[in-house]
PDB file of C-alpha atoms and ligand atoms in Angstrom:
ATOM      1  CA  MET A   1     -14.362 -19.485   4.190  1.00  0.00           C
ATOM      2  CA  SER A   2     -10.673 -18.638   4.721  1.00  0.00           C
ATOM      3  CA  MET A   3      -8.865 -16.179   2.473  1.00  0.00           C
ATOM      4  CA  LYS A   4      -6.755 -17.732  -0.204  1.00  0.00           C
ATOM      5  CA  VAL A   5      -3.201 -16.483  -0.546  1.00  0.00           C
ATOM      6  CA  LEU A   6      -0.584 -17.184  -3.170  1.00  0.00           C
ATOM      7  CA  LEU A   7       2.811 -16.897  -1.665  1.00  0.00           C
ATOM      8  CA  VAL A   8       5.622 -16.533  -4.379  1.00  0.00           C
ATOM      9  CA  GLU A   9       9.122 -16.818  -2.839  1.00  0.00           C
ATOM     10  CA  ASP A  10      12.089 -18.941  -3.988  1.00  0.00           C
ATOM     11  CA  ASP A  11      13.923 -18.877  -0.624  1.00  0.00           C
ATOM     12  CA  ARG A  12      12.965 -22.177   0.686  1.00  0.00           C
ATOM     13  CA  GLU A  13      13.544 -21.264   4.404  1.00  0.00           C
ATOM     14  CA  LEU A  14      11.577 -18.024   4.206  1.00  0.00           C
ATOM     15  CA  ARG A  15       8.756 -19.587   2.158  1.00  0.00           C
ATOM     16  CA  ARG A  16       8.365 -22.185   4.806  1.00  0.00           C
ATOM     17  CA  THR A  17       8.402 -19.751   7.670  1.00  0.00           C
ATOM     18  CA  LEU A  18       5.836 -17.451   5.886  1.00  0.00           C
ATOM     19  CA  LEU A  19       3.632 -20.338   4.892  1.00  0.00           C
ATOM     20  CA  GLU A  20       3.465 -21.549   8.453  1.00  0.00           C
ATOM     21  CA  SER A  21       2.740 -18.139   9.904  1.00  0.00           C
ATOM     22  CA  LEU A  22       0.082 -17.473   7.397  1.00  0.00           C
ATOM     23  CA  GLU A  23      -1.612 -20.802   7.867  1.00  0.00           C
ATOM     24  CA  LEU A  24      -1.481 -20.309  11.597  1.00  0.00           C
ATOM     25  CA  GLU A  25      -3.398 -17.062  11.030  1.00  0.00           C
ATOM     26  CA  GLY A  26      -6.097 -18.841   9.239  1.00  0.00           C
ATOM     27  CA  TYR A  27      -5.152 -18.181   5.562  1.00  0.00           C
ATOM     28  CA  ALA A  28      -5.338 -20.944   2.969  1.00  0.00           C
ATOM     29  CA  VAL A  29      -1.993 -20.729   1.272  1.00  0.00           C
ATOM     30  CA  ILE A  30      -0.551 -21.920  -2.055  1.00  0.00           C
ATOM     31  CA  ALA A  31       3.227 -21.702  -2.134  1.00  0.00           C
ATOM     32  CA  SER A  32       5.190 -21.212  -5.271  1.00  0.00           C
ATOM     33  CA  GLY A  33       8.960 -20.835  -5.830  1.00  0.00           C
ATOM     34  CA  SER A  34       9.114 -19.562  -9.413  1.00  0.00           C
ATOM     35  CA  ALA A  35       7.538 -16.971 -11.743  1.00  0.00           C
ATOM     36  CA  ALA A  36       6.294 -19.602 -14.253  1.00  0.00           C
ATOM     37  CA  ASP A  37       4.703 -21.750 -11.619  1.00  0.00           C
ATOM     38  CA  ALA A  38       3.158 -18.848  -9.945  1.00  0.00           C
ATOM     39  CA  HIS A  39       1.631 -17.577 -13.049  1.00  0.00           C
ATOM     40  CA  ALA A  40       0.207 -20.914 -13.844  1.00  0.00           C
ATOM     41  CA  VAL A  41      -1.276 -21.019 -10.308  1.00  0.00           C
ATOM     42  CA  VAL A  42      -2.940 -17.592 -10.850  1.00  0.00           C
ATOM     43  CA  ARG A  43      -4.414 -18.597 -14.137  1.00  0.00           C
ATOM     44  CA  HIS A  44      -5.788 -21.797 -12.831  1.00  0.00           C
ATOM     45  CA  THR A  45      -7.126 -20.584  -9.557  1.00  0.00           C
ATOM     46  CA  MET A  46      -8.620 -17.338 -10.922  1.00  0.00           C
ATOM     47  CA  ALA A  47     -10.793 -19.404 -13.323  1.00  0.00           C
ATOM     48  CA  SER A  48     -11.731 -21.784 -10.600  1.00  0.00           C
ATOM     49  CA  ASP A  49     -14.686 -21.320  -8.157  1.00  0.00           C
ATOM     50  CA  ALA A  50     -12.104 -20.498  -5.292  1.00  0.00           C
ATOM     51  CA  PRO A  51     -10.138 -17.720  -6.791  1.00  0.00           C
ATOM     52  CA  LEU A  52      -7.160 -16.123  -4.928  1.00  0.00           C
ATOM     53  CA  ASP A  53      -7.759 -13.210  -2.538  1.00  0.00           C
ATOM     54  CA  LEU A  54      -4.219 -11.885  -2.511  1.00  0.00           C
ATOM     55  CA  VAL A  55      -0.717 -12.521  -3.867  1.00  0.00           C
ATOM     56  CA  ILE A  56       2.560 -12.034  -1.874  1.00  0.00           C
ATOM     57  CA  LEU A  57       5.189 -11.734  -4.445  1.00  0.00           C
ATOM     58  CA  ASP A  58       9.058 -11.818  -4.179  1.00  0.00           C
ATOM     59  CA  LEU A  59      10.881  -9.856  -6.730  1.00  0.00           C
ATOM     60  CA  GLY A  60      14.021 -11.821  -7.245  1.00  0.00           C
ATOM     61  CA  LEU A  61      12.927 -15.204  -8.772  1.00  0.00           C
ATOM     62  CA  PRO A  62      15.105 -17.739 -10.325  1.00  0.00           C
ATOM     63  CA  ASP A  63      13.131 -17.689 -13.738  1.00  0.00           C
ATOM     64  CA  GLY A  64      12.387 -13.953 -13.935  1.00  0.00           C
ATOM     65  CA  ASP A  65      11.624 -10.727 -12.406  1.00  0.00           C
ATOM     66  CA  GLY A  66       8.696 -10.587 -10.113  1.00  0.00           C
ATOM     67  CA  SER A  67       7.787  -7.135 -11.511  1.00  0.00           C
ATOM     68  CA  GLU A  68       7.139  -8.868 -14.868  1.00  0.00           C
ATOM     69  CA  LEU A  69       4.818 -11.141 -13.126  1.00  0.00           C
ATOM     70  CA  LEU A  70       3.213  -8.280 -11.289  1.00  0.00           C
ATOM     71  CA  LYS A  71       2.370  -6.629 -14.603  1.00  0.00           C
ATOM     72  CA  LEU A  72       1.135  -9.816 -16.102  1.00  0.00           C
ATOM     73  CA  ILE A  73      -1.238 -10.540 -13.102  1.00  0.00           C
ATOM     74  CA  ARG A  74      -2.363  -6.858 -13.004  1.00  0.00           C
ATOM     75  CA  SER A  75      -3.156  -6.840 -16.594  1.00  0.00           C
ATOM     76  CA  GLN A  76      -5.642  -9.718 -16.218  1.00  0.00           C
ATOM     77  CA  PHE A  77      -6.871  -9.535 -12.534  1.00  0.00           C
ATOM     78  CA  SER A  78      -7.585  -6.960  -9.914  1.00  0.00           C
ATOM     79  CA  LEU A  79      -6.606  -8.853  -6.872  1.00  0.00           C
ATOM     80  CA  PRO A  80      -4.297  -7.199  -4.232  1.00  0.00           C
ATOM     81  CA  ILE A  81      -0.630  -7.898  -4.767  1.00  0.00           C
ATOM     82  CA  LEU A  82       1.961  -7.290  -2.013  1.00  0.00           C
ATOM     83  CA  ILE A  83       5.625  -7.124  -2.945  1.00  0.00           C
ATOM     84  CA  ILE A  84       8.334  -8.498  -0.720  1.00  0.00           C
ATOM     85  CA  SER A  85      11.742  -7.384  -1.756  1.00  0.00           C
ATOM     86  CA  ALA A  86      15.408  -7.469  -0.693  1.00  0.00           C
ATOM     87  CA  ARG A  87      16.941  -4.068   0.146  1.00  0.00           C
ATOM     88  CA  HIS A  88      19.070  -3.793  -3.082  1.00  0.00           C
ATOM     89  CA  GLU A  89      15.861  -3.986  -5.129  1.00  0.00           C
ATOM     90  CA  ASP A  90      14.640  -0.839  -3.308  1.00  0.00           C
ATOM     91  CA  ASP A  91      14.952   1.319  -6.351  1.00  0.00           C
ATOM     92  CA  ASN A  92      12.133  -0.509  -7.965  1.00  0.00           C
ATOM     93  CA  LYS A  93       9.605   0.313  -5.201  1.00  0.00           C
ATOM     94  CA  VAL A  94       8.135   3.422  -6.759  1.00  0.00           C
ATOM     95  CA  HIS A  95       7.965   1.778 -10.093  1.00  0.00           C
ATOM     96  CA  LEU A  96       6.075  -1.223  -8.658  1.00  0.00           C
ATOM     97  CA  LEU A  97       3.628   0.727  -6.772  1.00  0.00           C
ATOM     98  CA  ASP A  98       2.992   2.848  -9.832  1.00  0.00           C
ATOM     99  CA  ALA A  99       2.561  -0.481 -11.715  1.00  0.00           C
ATOM    100  CA  GLY A 100      -0.193  -1.627  -9.457  1.00  0.00           C
ATOM    101  CA  ALA A 101       1.263  -3.191  -6.504  1.00  0.00           C
ATOM    102  CA  ASP A 102      -0.704  -2.590  -3.372  1.00  0.00           C
ATOM    103  CA  ASP A 103       2.154  -2.336  -0.972  1.00  0.00           C
ATOM    104  CA  TYR A 104       5.631  -3.561  -0.422  1.00  0.00           C
ATOM    105  CA  LEU A 105       7.762  -4.756   2.367  1.00  0.00           C
ATOM    106  CA  VAL A 106      11.496  -4.811   2.528  1.00  0.00           C
ATOM    107  CA  LYS A 107      13.261  -7.931   3.866  1.00  0.00           C
ATOM    108  CA  PRO A 108      13.798  -8.572   6.634  1.00  0.00           C
ATOM    109  CA  PHE A 109      10.351  -7.787   7.887  1.00  0.00           C
ATOM    110  CA  SER A 110       8.377  -9.044  10.976  1.00  0.00           C
ATOM    111  CA  ILE A 111       5.476 -11.498  10.575  1.00  0.00           C
ATOM    112  CA  SER A 112       3.231  -9.082  12.323  1.00  0.00           C
ATOM    113  CA  GLU A 113       4.011  -6.375   9.942  1.00  0.00           C
ATOM    114  CA  LEU A 114       3.240  -8.584   7.010  1.00  0.00           C
ATOM    115  CA  LEU A 115      -0.002  -9.716   8.673  1.00  0.00           C
ATOM    116  CA  ALA A 116      -1.066  -6.014   9.146  1.00  0.00           C
ATOM    117  CA  ARG A 117      -0.246  -5.083   5.582  1.00  0.00           C
ATOM    118  CA  ILE A 118      -2.315  -8.065   4.339  1.00  0.00           C
ATOM    119  CA  ARG A 119      -5.186  -7.083   6.449  1.00  0.00           C
ATOM    120  CA  VAL A 120      -5.082  -3.443   5.104  1.00  0.00           C
ATOM    121  CA  SER A 121      -4.810  -4.622   1.543  1.00  0.00           C
ATOM    122  CA  LEU A 122      -7.750  -6.951   1.858  1.00  0.00           C
ATOM    123  CA  ARG A 123      -9.823  -4.412   3.642  1.00  0.00           C
ATOM    124  CA  HIS A 124      -9.190  -1.736   0.920  1.00  0.00           C
ATOM    125  CA  ARG A 125     -10.073  -4.108  -1.769  1.00  0.00           C
ATOM    126  CA  GLY A 126     -13.170  -5.258   0.048  1.00  0.00           C
ATOM    127  CA  LYS A 127     -14.267  -1.624   0.610  1.00  0.00           C
ATOM    128  CA  ALA A 128     -13.282  -0.474  -2.906  1.00  0.00           C
ATOM    129  CA  VAL A 129     -16.237  -2.272  -4.307  1.00  0.00           C
ATOM    130  CA  VAL A 130     -18.634  -0.520  -2.100  1.00  0.00           C
ATOM    131  CA  ALA A 131     -16.954   2.919  -1.544  1.00  0.00           C
ATOM    132  CA  ALA A 132     -13.621   4.453  -0.844  1.00  0.00           C
ATOM    133  CA  GLN A 133     -12.639   5.102   2.640  1.00  0.00           C
ATOM    134  CA  ARG A 134     -14.376   8.217   3.880  1.00  0.00           C
ATOM    135  CA  GLN A 135     -13.697   8.487   7.576  1.00  0.00           C
ATOM    136  CA  TYR A 136     -10.492   8.179   9.580  1.00  0.00           C
ATOM    137  CA  THR A 137      -9.923   8.270  13.286  1.00  0.00           C
ATOM    138  CA  GLN A 138      -6.458   7.855  14.905  1.00  0.00           C
ATOM    139  CA  GLY A 139      -5.788   8.988  18.440  1.00  0.00           C
ATOM    140  CA  ALA A 140      -7.225  12.452  18.726  1.00  0.00           C
ATOM    141  CA  LEU A 141      -7.484  13.098  14.999  1.00  0.00           C
ATOM    142  CA  GLN A 142     -10.877  12.660  13.283  1.00  0.00           C
ATOM    143  CA  ILE A 143     -11.458  13.271   9.541  1.00  0.00           C
ATOM    144  CA  ASP A 144     -14.591  13.015   7.665  1.00  0.00           C
ATOM    145  CA  VAL A 145     -14.019  13.355   3.949  1.00  0.00           C
ATOM    146  CA  GLN A 146     -17.642  13.611   2.973  1.00  0.00           C
ATOM    147  CA  LYS A 147     -18.469  16.207   5.465  1.00  0.00           C
ATOM    148  CA  HIS A 148     -15.240  17.977   4.793  1.00  0.00           C
ATOM    149  CA  THR A 149     -14.252  18.217   8.409  1.00  0.00           C
ATOM    150  CA  VAL A 150     -11.140  17.628  10.424  1.00  0.00           C
ATOM    151  CA  HIS A 151     -11.117  17.615  14.251  1.00  0.00           C
ATOM    152  CA  LYS A 152      -8.098  17.350  16.612  1.00  0.00           C
ATOM    153  CA  ALA A 153      -9.181  16.473  20.153  1.00  0.00           C
ATOM    154  CA  GLY A 154     -12.647  17.674  19.363  1.00  0.00           C
ATOM    155  CA  THR A 155     -11.499  21.110  17.994  1.00  0.00           C
ATOM    156  CA  PRO A 156     -12.079  21.872  14.316  1.00  0.00           C
ATOM    157  CA  VAL A 157      -8.852  22.247  12.338  1.00  0.00           C
ATOM    158  CA  HIS A 158      -8.850  24.666   9.365  1.00  0.00           C
ATOM    159  CA  LEU A 159      -7.192  23.306   6.239  1.00  0.00           C
ATOM    160  CA  THR A 160      -6.872  24.964   2.832  1.00  0.00           C
ATOM    161  CA  PRO A 161      -8.581  23.281  -0.121  1.00  0.00           C
ATOM    162  CA  THR A 162      -5.252  21.789  -1.294  1.00  0.00           C
ATOM    163  CA  GLU A 163      -4.268  20.544   2.126  1.00  0.00           C
ATOM    164  CA  PHE A 164      -7.574  18.921   2.561  1.00  0.00           C
ATOM    165  CA  LYS A 165      -7.507  17.258  -1.020  1.00  0.00           C
ATOM    166  CA  LEU A 166      -4.066  15.891  -0.129  1.00  0.00           C
ATOM    167  CA  LEU A 167      -5.274  14.578   3.257  1.00  0.00           C
ATOM    168  CA  ALA A 168      -8.324  13.072   1.825  1.00  0.00           C
ATOM    169  CA  ARG A 169      -6.221  11.170  -0.848  1.00  0.00           C
ATOM    170  CA  LEU A 170      -4.157   9.643   1.949  1.00  0.00           C
ATOM    171  CA  VAL A 171      -7.382   8.785   3.866  1.00  0.00           C
ATOM    172  CA  ARG A 172      -8.567   6.888   0.865  1.00  0.00           C
ATOM    173  CA  GLN A 173      -5.757   4.502   1.283  1.00  0.00           C
ATOM    174  CA  ALA A 174      -4.963   4.808   4.992  1.00  0.00           C
ATOM    175  CA  GLY A 175      -2.331   2.318   6.114  1.00  0.00           C
ATOM    176  CA  GLN A 176      -0.992   1.954   2.614  1.00  0.00           C
ATOM    177  CA  VAL A 177       1.865   3.814   0.985  1.00  0.00           C
ATOM    178  CA  VAL A 178       0.880   6.241  -1.784  1.00  0.00           C
ATOM    179  CA  THR A 179       3.661   7.290  -4.195  1.00  0.00           C
ATOM    180  CA  HIS A 180       4.703  10.866  -4.905  1.00  0.00           C
ATOM    181  CA  ARG A 181       3.485  10.404  -8.381  1.00  0.00           C
ATOM    182  CA  GLN A 182       0.070   9.238  -7.388  1.00  0.00           C
ATOM    183  CA  LEU A 183      -0.390  12.053  -4.874  1.00  0.00           C
ATOM    184  CA  LEU A 184       0.655  14.765  -7.345  1.00  0.00           C
ATOM    185  CA  TRP A 185      -1.388  13.287 -10.079  1.00  0.00           C
ATOM    186  CA  ASP A 186      -4.593  13.126  -8.003  1.00  0.00           C
ATOM    187  CA  VAL A 187      -4.273  16.305  -6.095  1.00  0.00           C
ATOM    188  CA  TRP A 188      -2.546  18.680  -8.584  1.00  0.00           C
ATOM    189  CA  GLY A 189      -3.073  16.994 -11.860  1.00  0.00           C
ATOM    190  CA  PRO A 190      -0.988  14.818 -14.495  1.00  0.00           C
ATOM    191  CA  GLU A 191       1.139  17.791 -15.474  1.00  0.00           C
ATOM    192  CA  TYR A 192       2.538  18.078 -11.947  1.00  0.00           C
ATOM    193  CA  VAL A 193       3.733  14.617 -11.314  1.00  0.00           C
ATOM    194  CA  ASP A 194       7.366  15.715 -11.057  1.00  0.00           C
ATOM    195  CA  HIS A 195       6.706  18.554  -8.573  1.00  0.00           C
ATOM    196  CA  THR A 196       7.669  16.619  -5.504  1.00  0.00           C
ATOM    197  CA  HIS A 197       8.480  19.901  -3.720  1.00  0.00           C
ATOM    198  CA  TYR A 198       4.790  20.630  -3.558  1.00  0.00           C
ATOM    199  CA  LEU A 199       4.413  17.600  -1.524  1.00  0.00           C
ATOM    200  CA  ARG A 200       7.136  18.461   0.913  1.00  0.00           C
ATOM    201  CA  LEU A 201       5.724  21.842   1.431  1.00  0.00           C
ATOM    202  CA  TYR A 202       2.062  20.746   1.919  1.00  0.00           C
ATOM    203  CA  MET A 203       3.036  17.780   4.020  1.00  0.00           C
ATOM    204  CA  ALA A 204       4.985  20.072   6.315  1.00  0.00           C
ATOM    205  CA  GLN A 205       1.880  22.262   6.597  1.00  0.00           C
ATOM    206  CA  LEU A 206      -0.407  19.341   7.352  1.00  0.00           C
ATOM    207  CA  ARG A 207       2.070  18.074   9.870  1.00  0.00           C
ATOM    208  CA  SER A 208       2.230  21.437  11.741  1.00  0.00           C
ATOM    209  CA  LYS A 209      -1.576  21.374  11.945  1.00  0.00           C
ATOM    210  CA  LEU A 210      -2.288  17.771  12.733  1.00  0.00           C
ATOM    211  CA  GLU A 211       0.699  16.222  14.499  1.00  0.00           C
ATOM    212  CA  ASP A 212       1.540  16.519  18.182  1.00  0.00           C
ATOM    213  CA  ASN A 213       5.164  16.764  17.274  1.00  0.00           C
ATOM    214  CA  PRO A 214       5.486  17.664  13.524  1.00  0.00           C
ATOM    215  CA  THR A 215       9.237  16.961  13.496  1.00  0.00           C
ATOM    216  CA  GLU A 216       8.586  13.359  14.595  1.00  0.00           C
ATOM    217  CA  PRO A 217       5.295  12.568  12.773  1.00  0.00           C
ATOM    218  CA  SER A 218       3.190   9.687  13.973  1.00  0.00           C
ATOM    219  CA  LEU A 219       0.326  10.125  11.573  1.00  0.00           C
ATOM    220  CA  LEU A 220       1.592  11.364   8.267  1.00  0.00           C
ATOM    221  CA  LEU A 221       4.573   9.018   7.662  1.00  0.00           C
ATOM    222  CA  THR A 222       7.331   9.358   5.148  1.00  0.00           C
ATOM    223  CA  GLU A 223       8.364   6.448   3.014  1.00  0.00           C
ATOM    224  CA  PRO A 224      11.778   7.697   1.982  1.00  0.00           C
ATOM    225  CA  GLY A 225      12.139   7.999  -1.751  1.00  0.00           C
ATOM    226  CA  VAL A 226       8.689   6.511  -2.421  1.00  0.00           C
ATOM    227  CA  GLY A 227       5.817   8.555  -0.891  1.00  0.00           C
ATOM    228  CA  TYR A 228       3.624   8.875   2.130  1.00  0.00           C
ATOM    229  CA  ARG A 229       1.583   6.663   4.404  1.00  0.00           C
ATOM    230  CA  LEU A 230      -1.229   7.688   6.661  1.00  0.00           C
ATOM    231  CA  ALA A 231      -0.861   5.670   9.860  1.00  0.00           C
ATOM    232  CA  ASP A 232      -3.516   3.036  10.459  1.00  0.00           C
TER     233      ASP A 232
HETATM  234 CA1   CA B 301      14.148 -14.217  -4.079  1.00  0.00          CA
END
């Protein structure tokens, strides 16, 4: 059965383009152009025997702010929500991720990027039921969270306990952005959520140990002003 996606976007042209691309990719898409309509669709479908698998949510909607809808959906359901936003709405990104969005894309984005993010979100949700991601392989890098090992081109890499904890947290959501706050909370603890300099320091250490070229990272990616993403 095909995955069911709710697409909330008030820009008619963009909505049509996305709808066509998603359907071409095999998704069953319900398109909506307003917050009120989208909320009605969510309530209706989630109670049906064919619930939604994912929501793609635009922030600037004619009858309200997408972030309100995000909170409303999140308070009732656990399905993945992908935010699509215009650049001037950037300030909101961190807030939205902390509020439970799975990922965000800034317009204009490519269809292939959107499809990749959808796949990552669905995969994480699918796995979350069974277990968090434990293993990660990308290029020459191999990480096994359970065995507590990191190898680069077959050679063991020594990490400090904190470096490993930070890396393991990123592996858990490989391919998705993790906010500064989420990382600081999970690795150092709730009282450290404002200590972003810890992250800069430890990410620099991790990059120097894991990246081929630490100044141009291809694995441990920076999302400016938001957080970090482990390439997937
Ligand atoms: Ca809009």
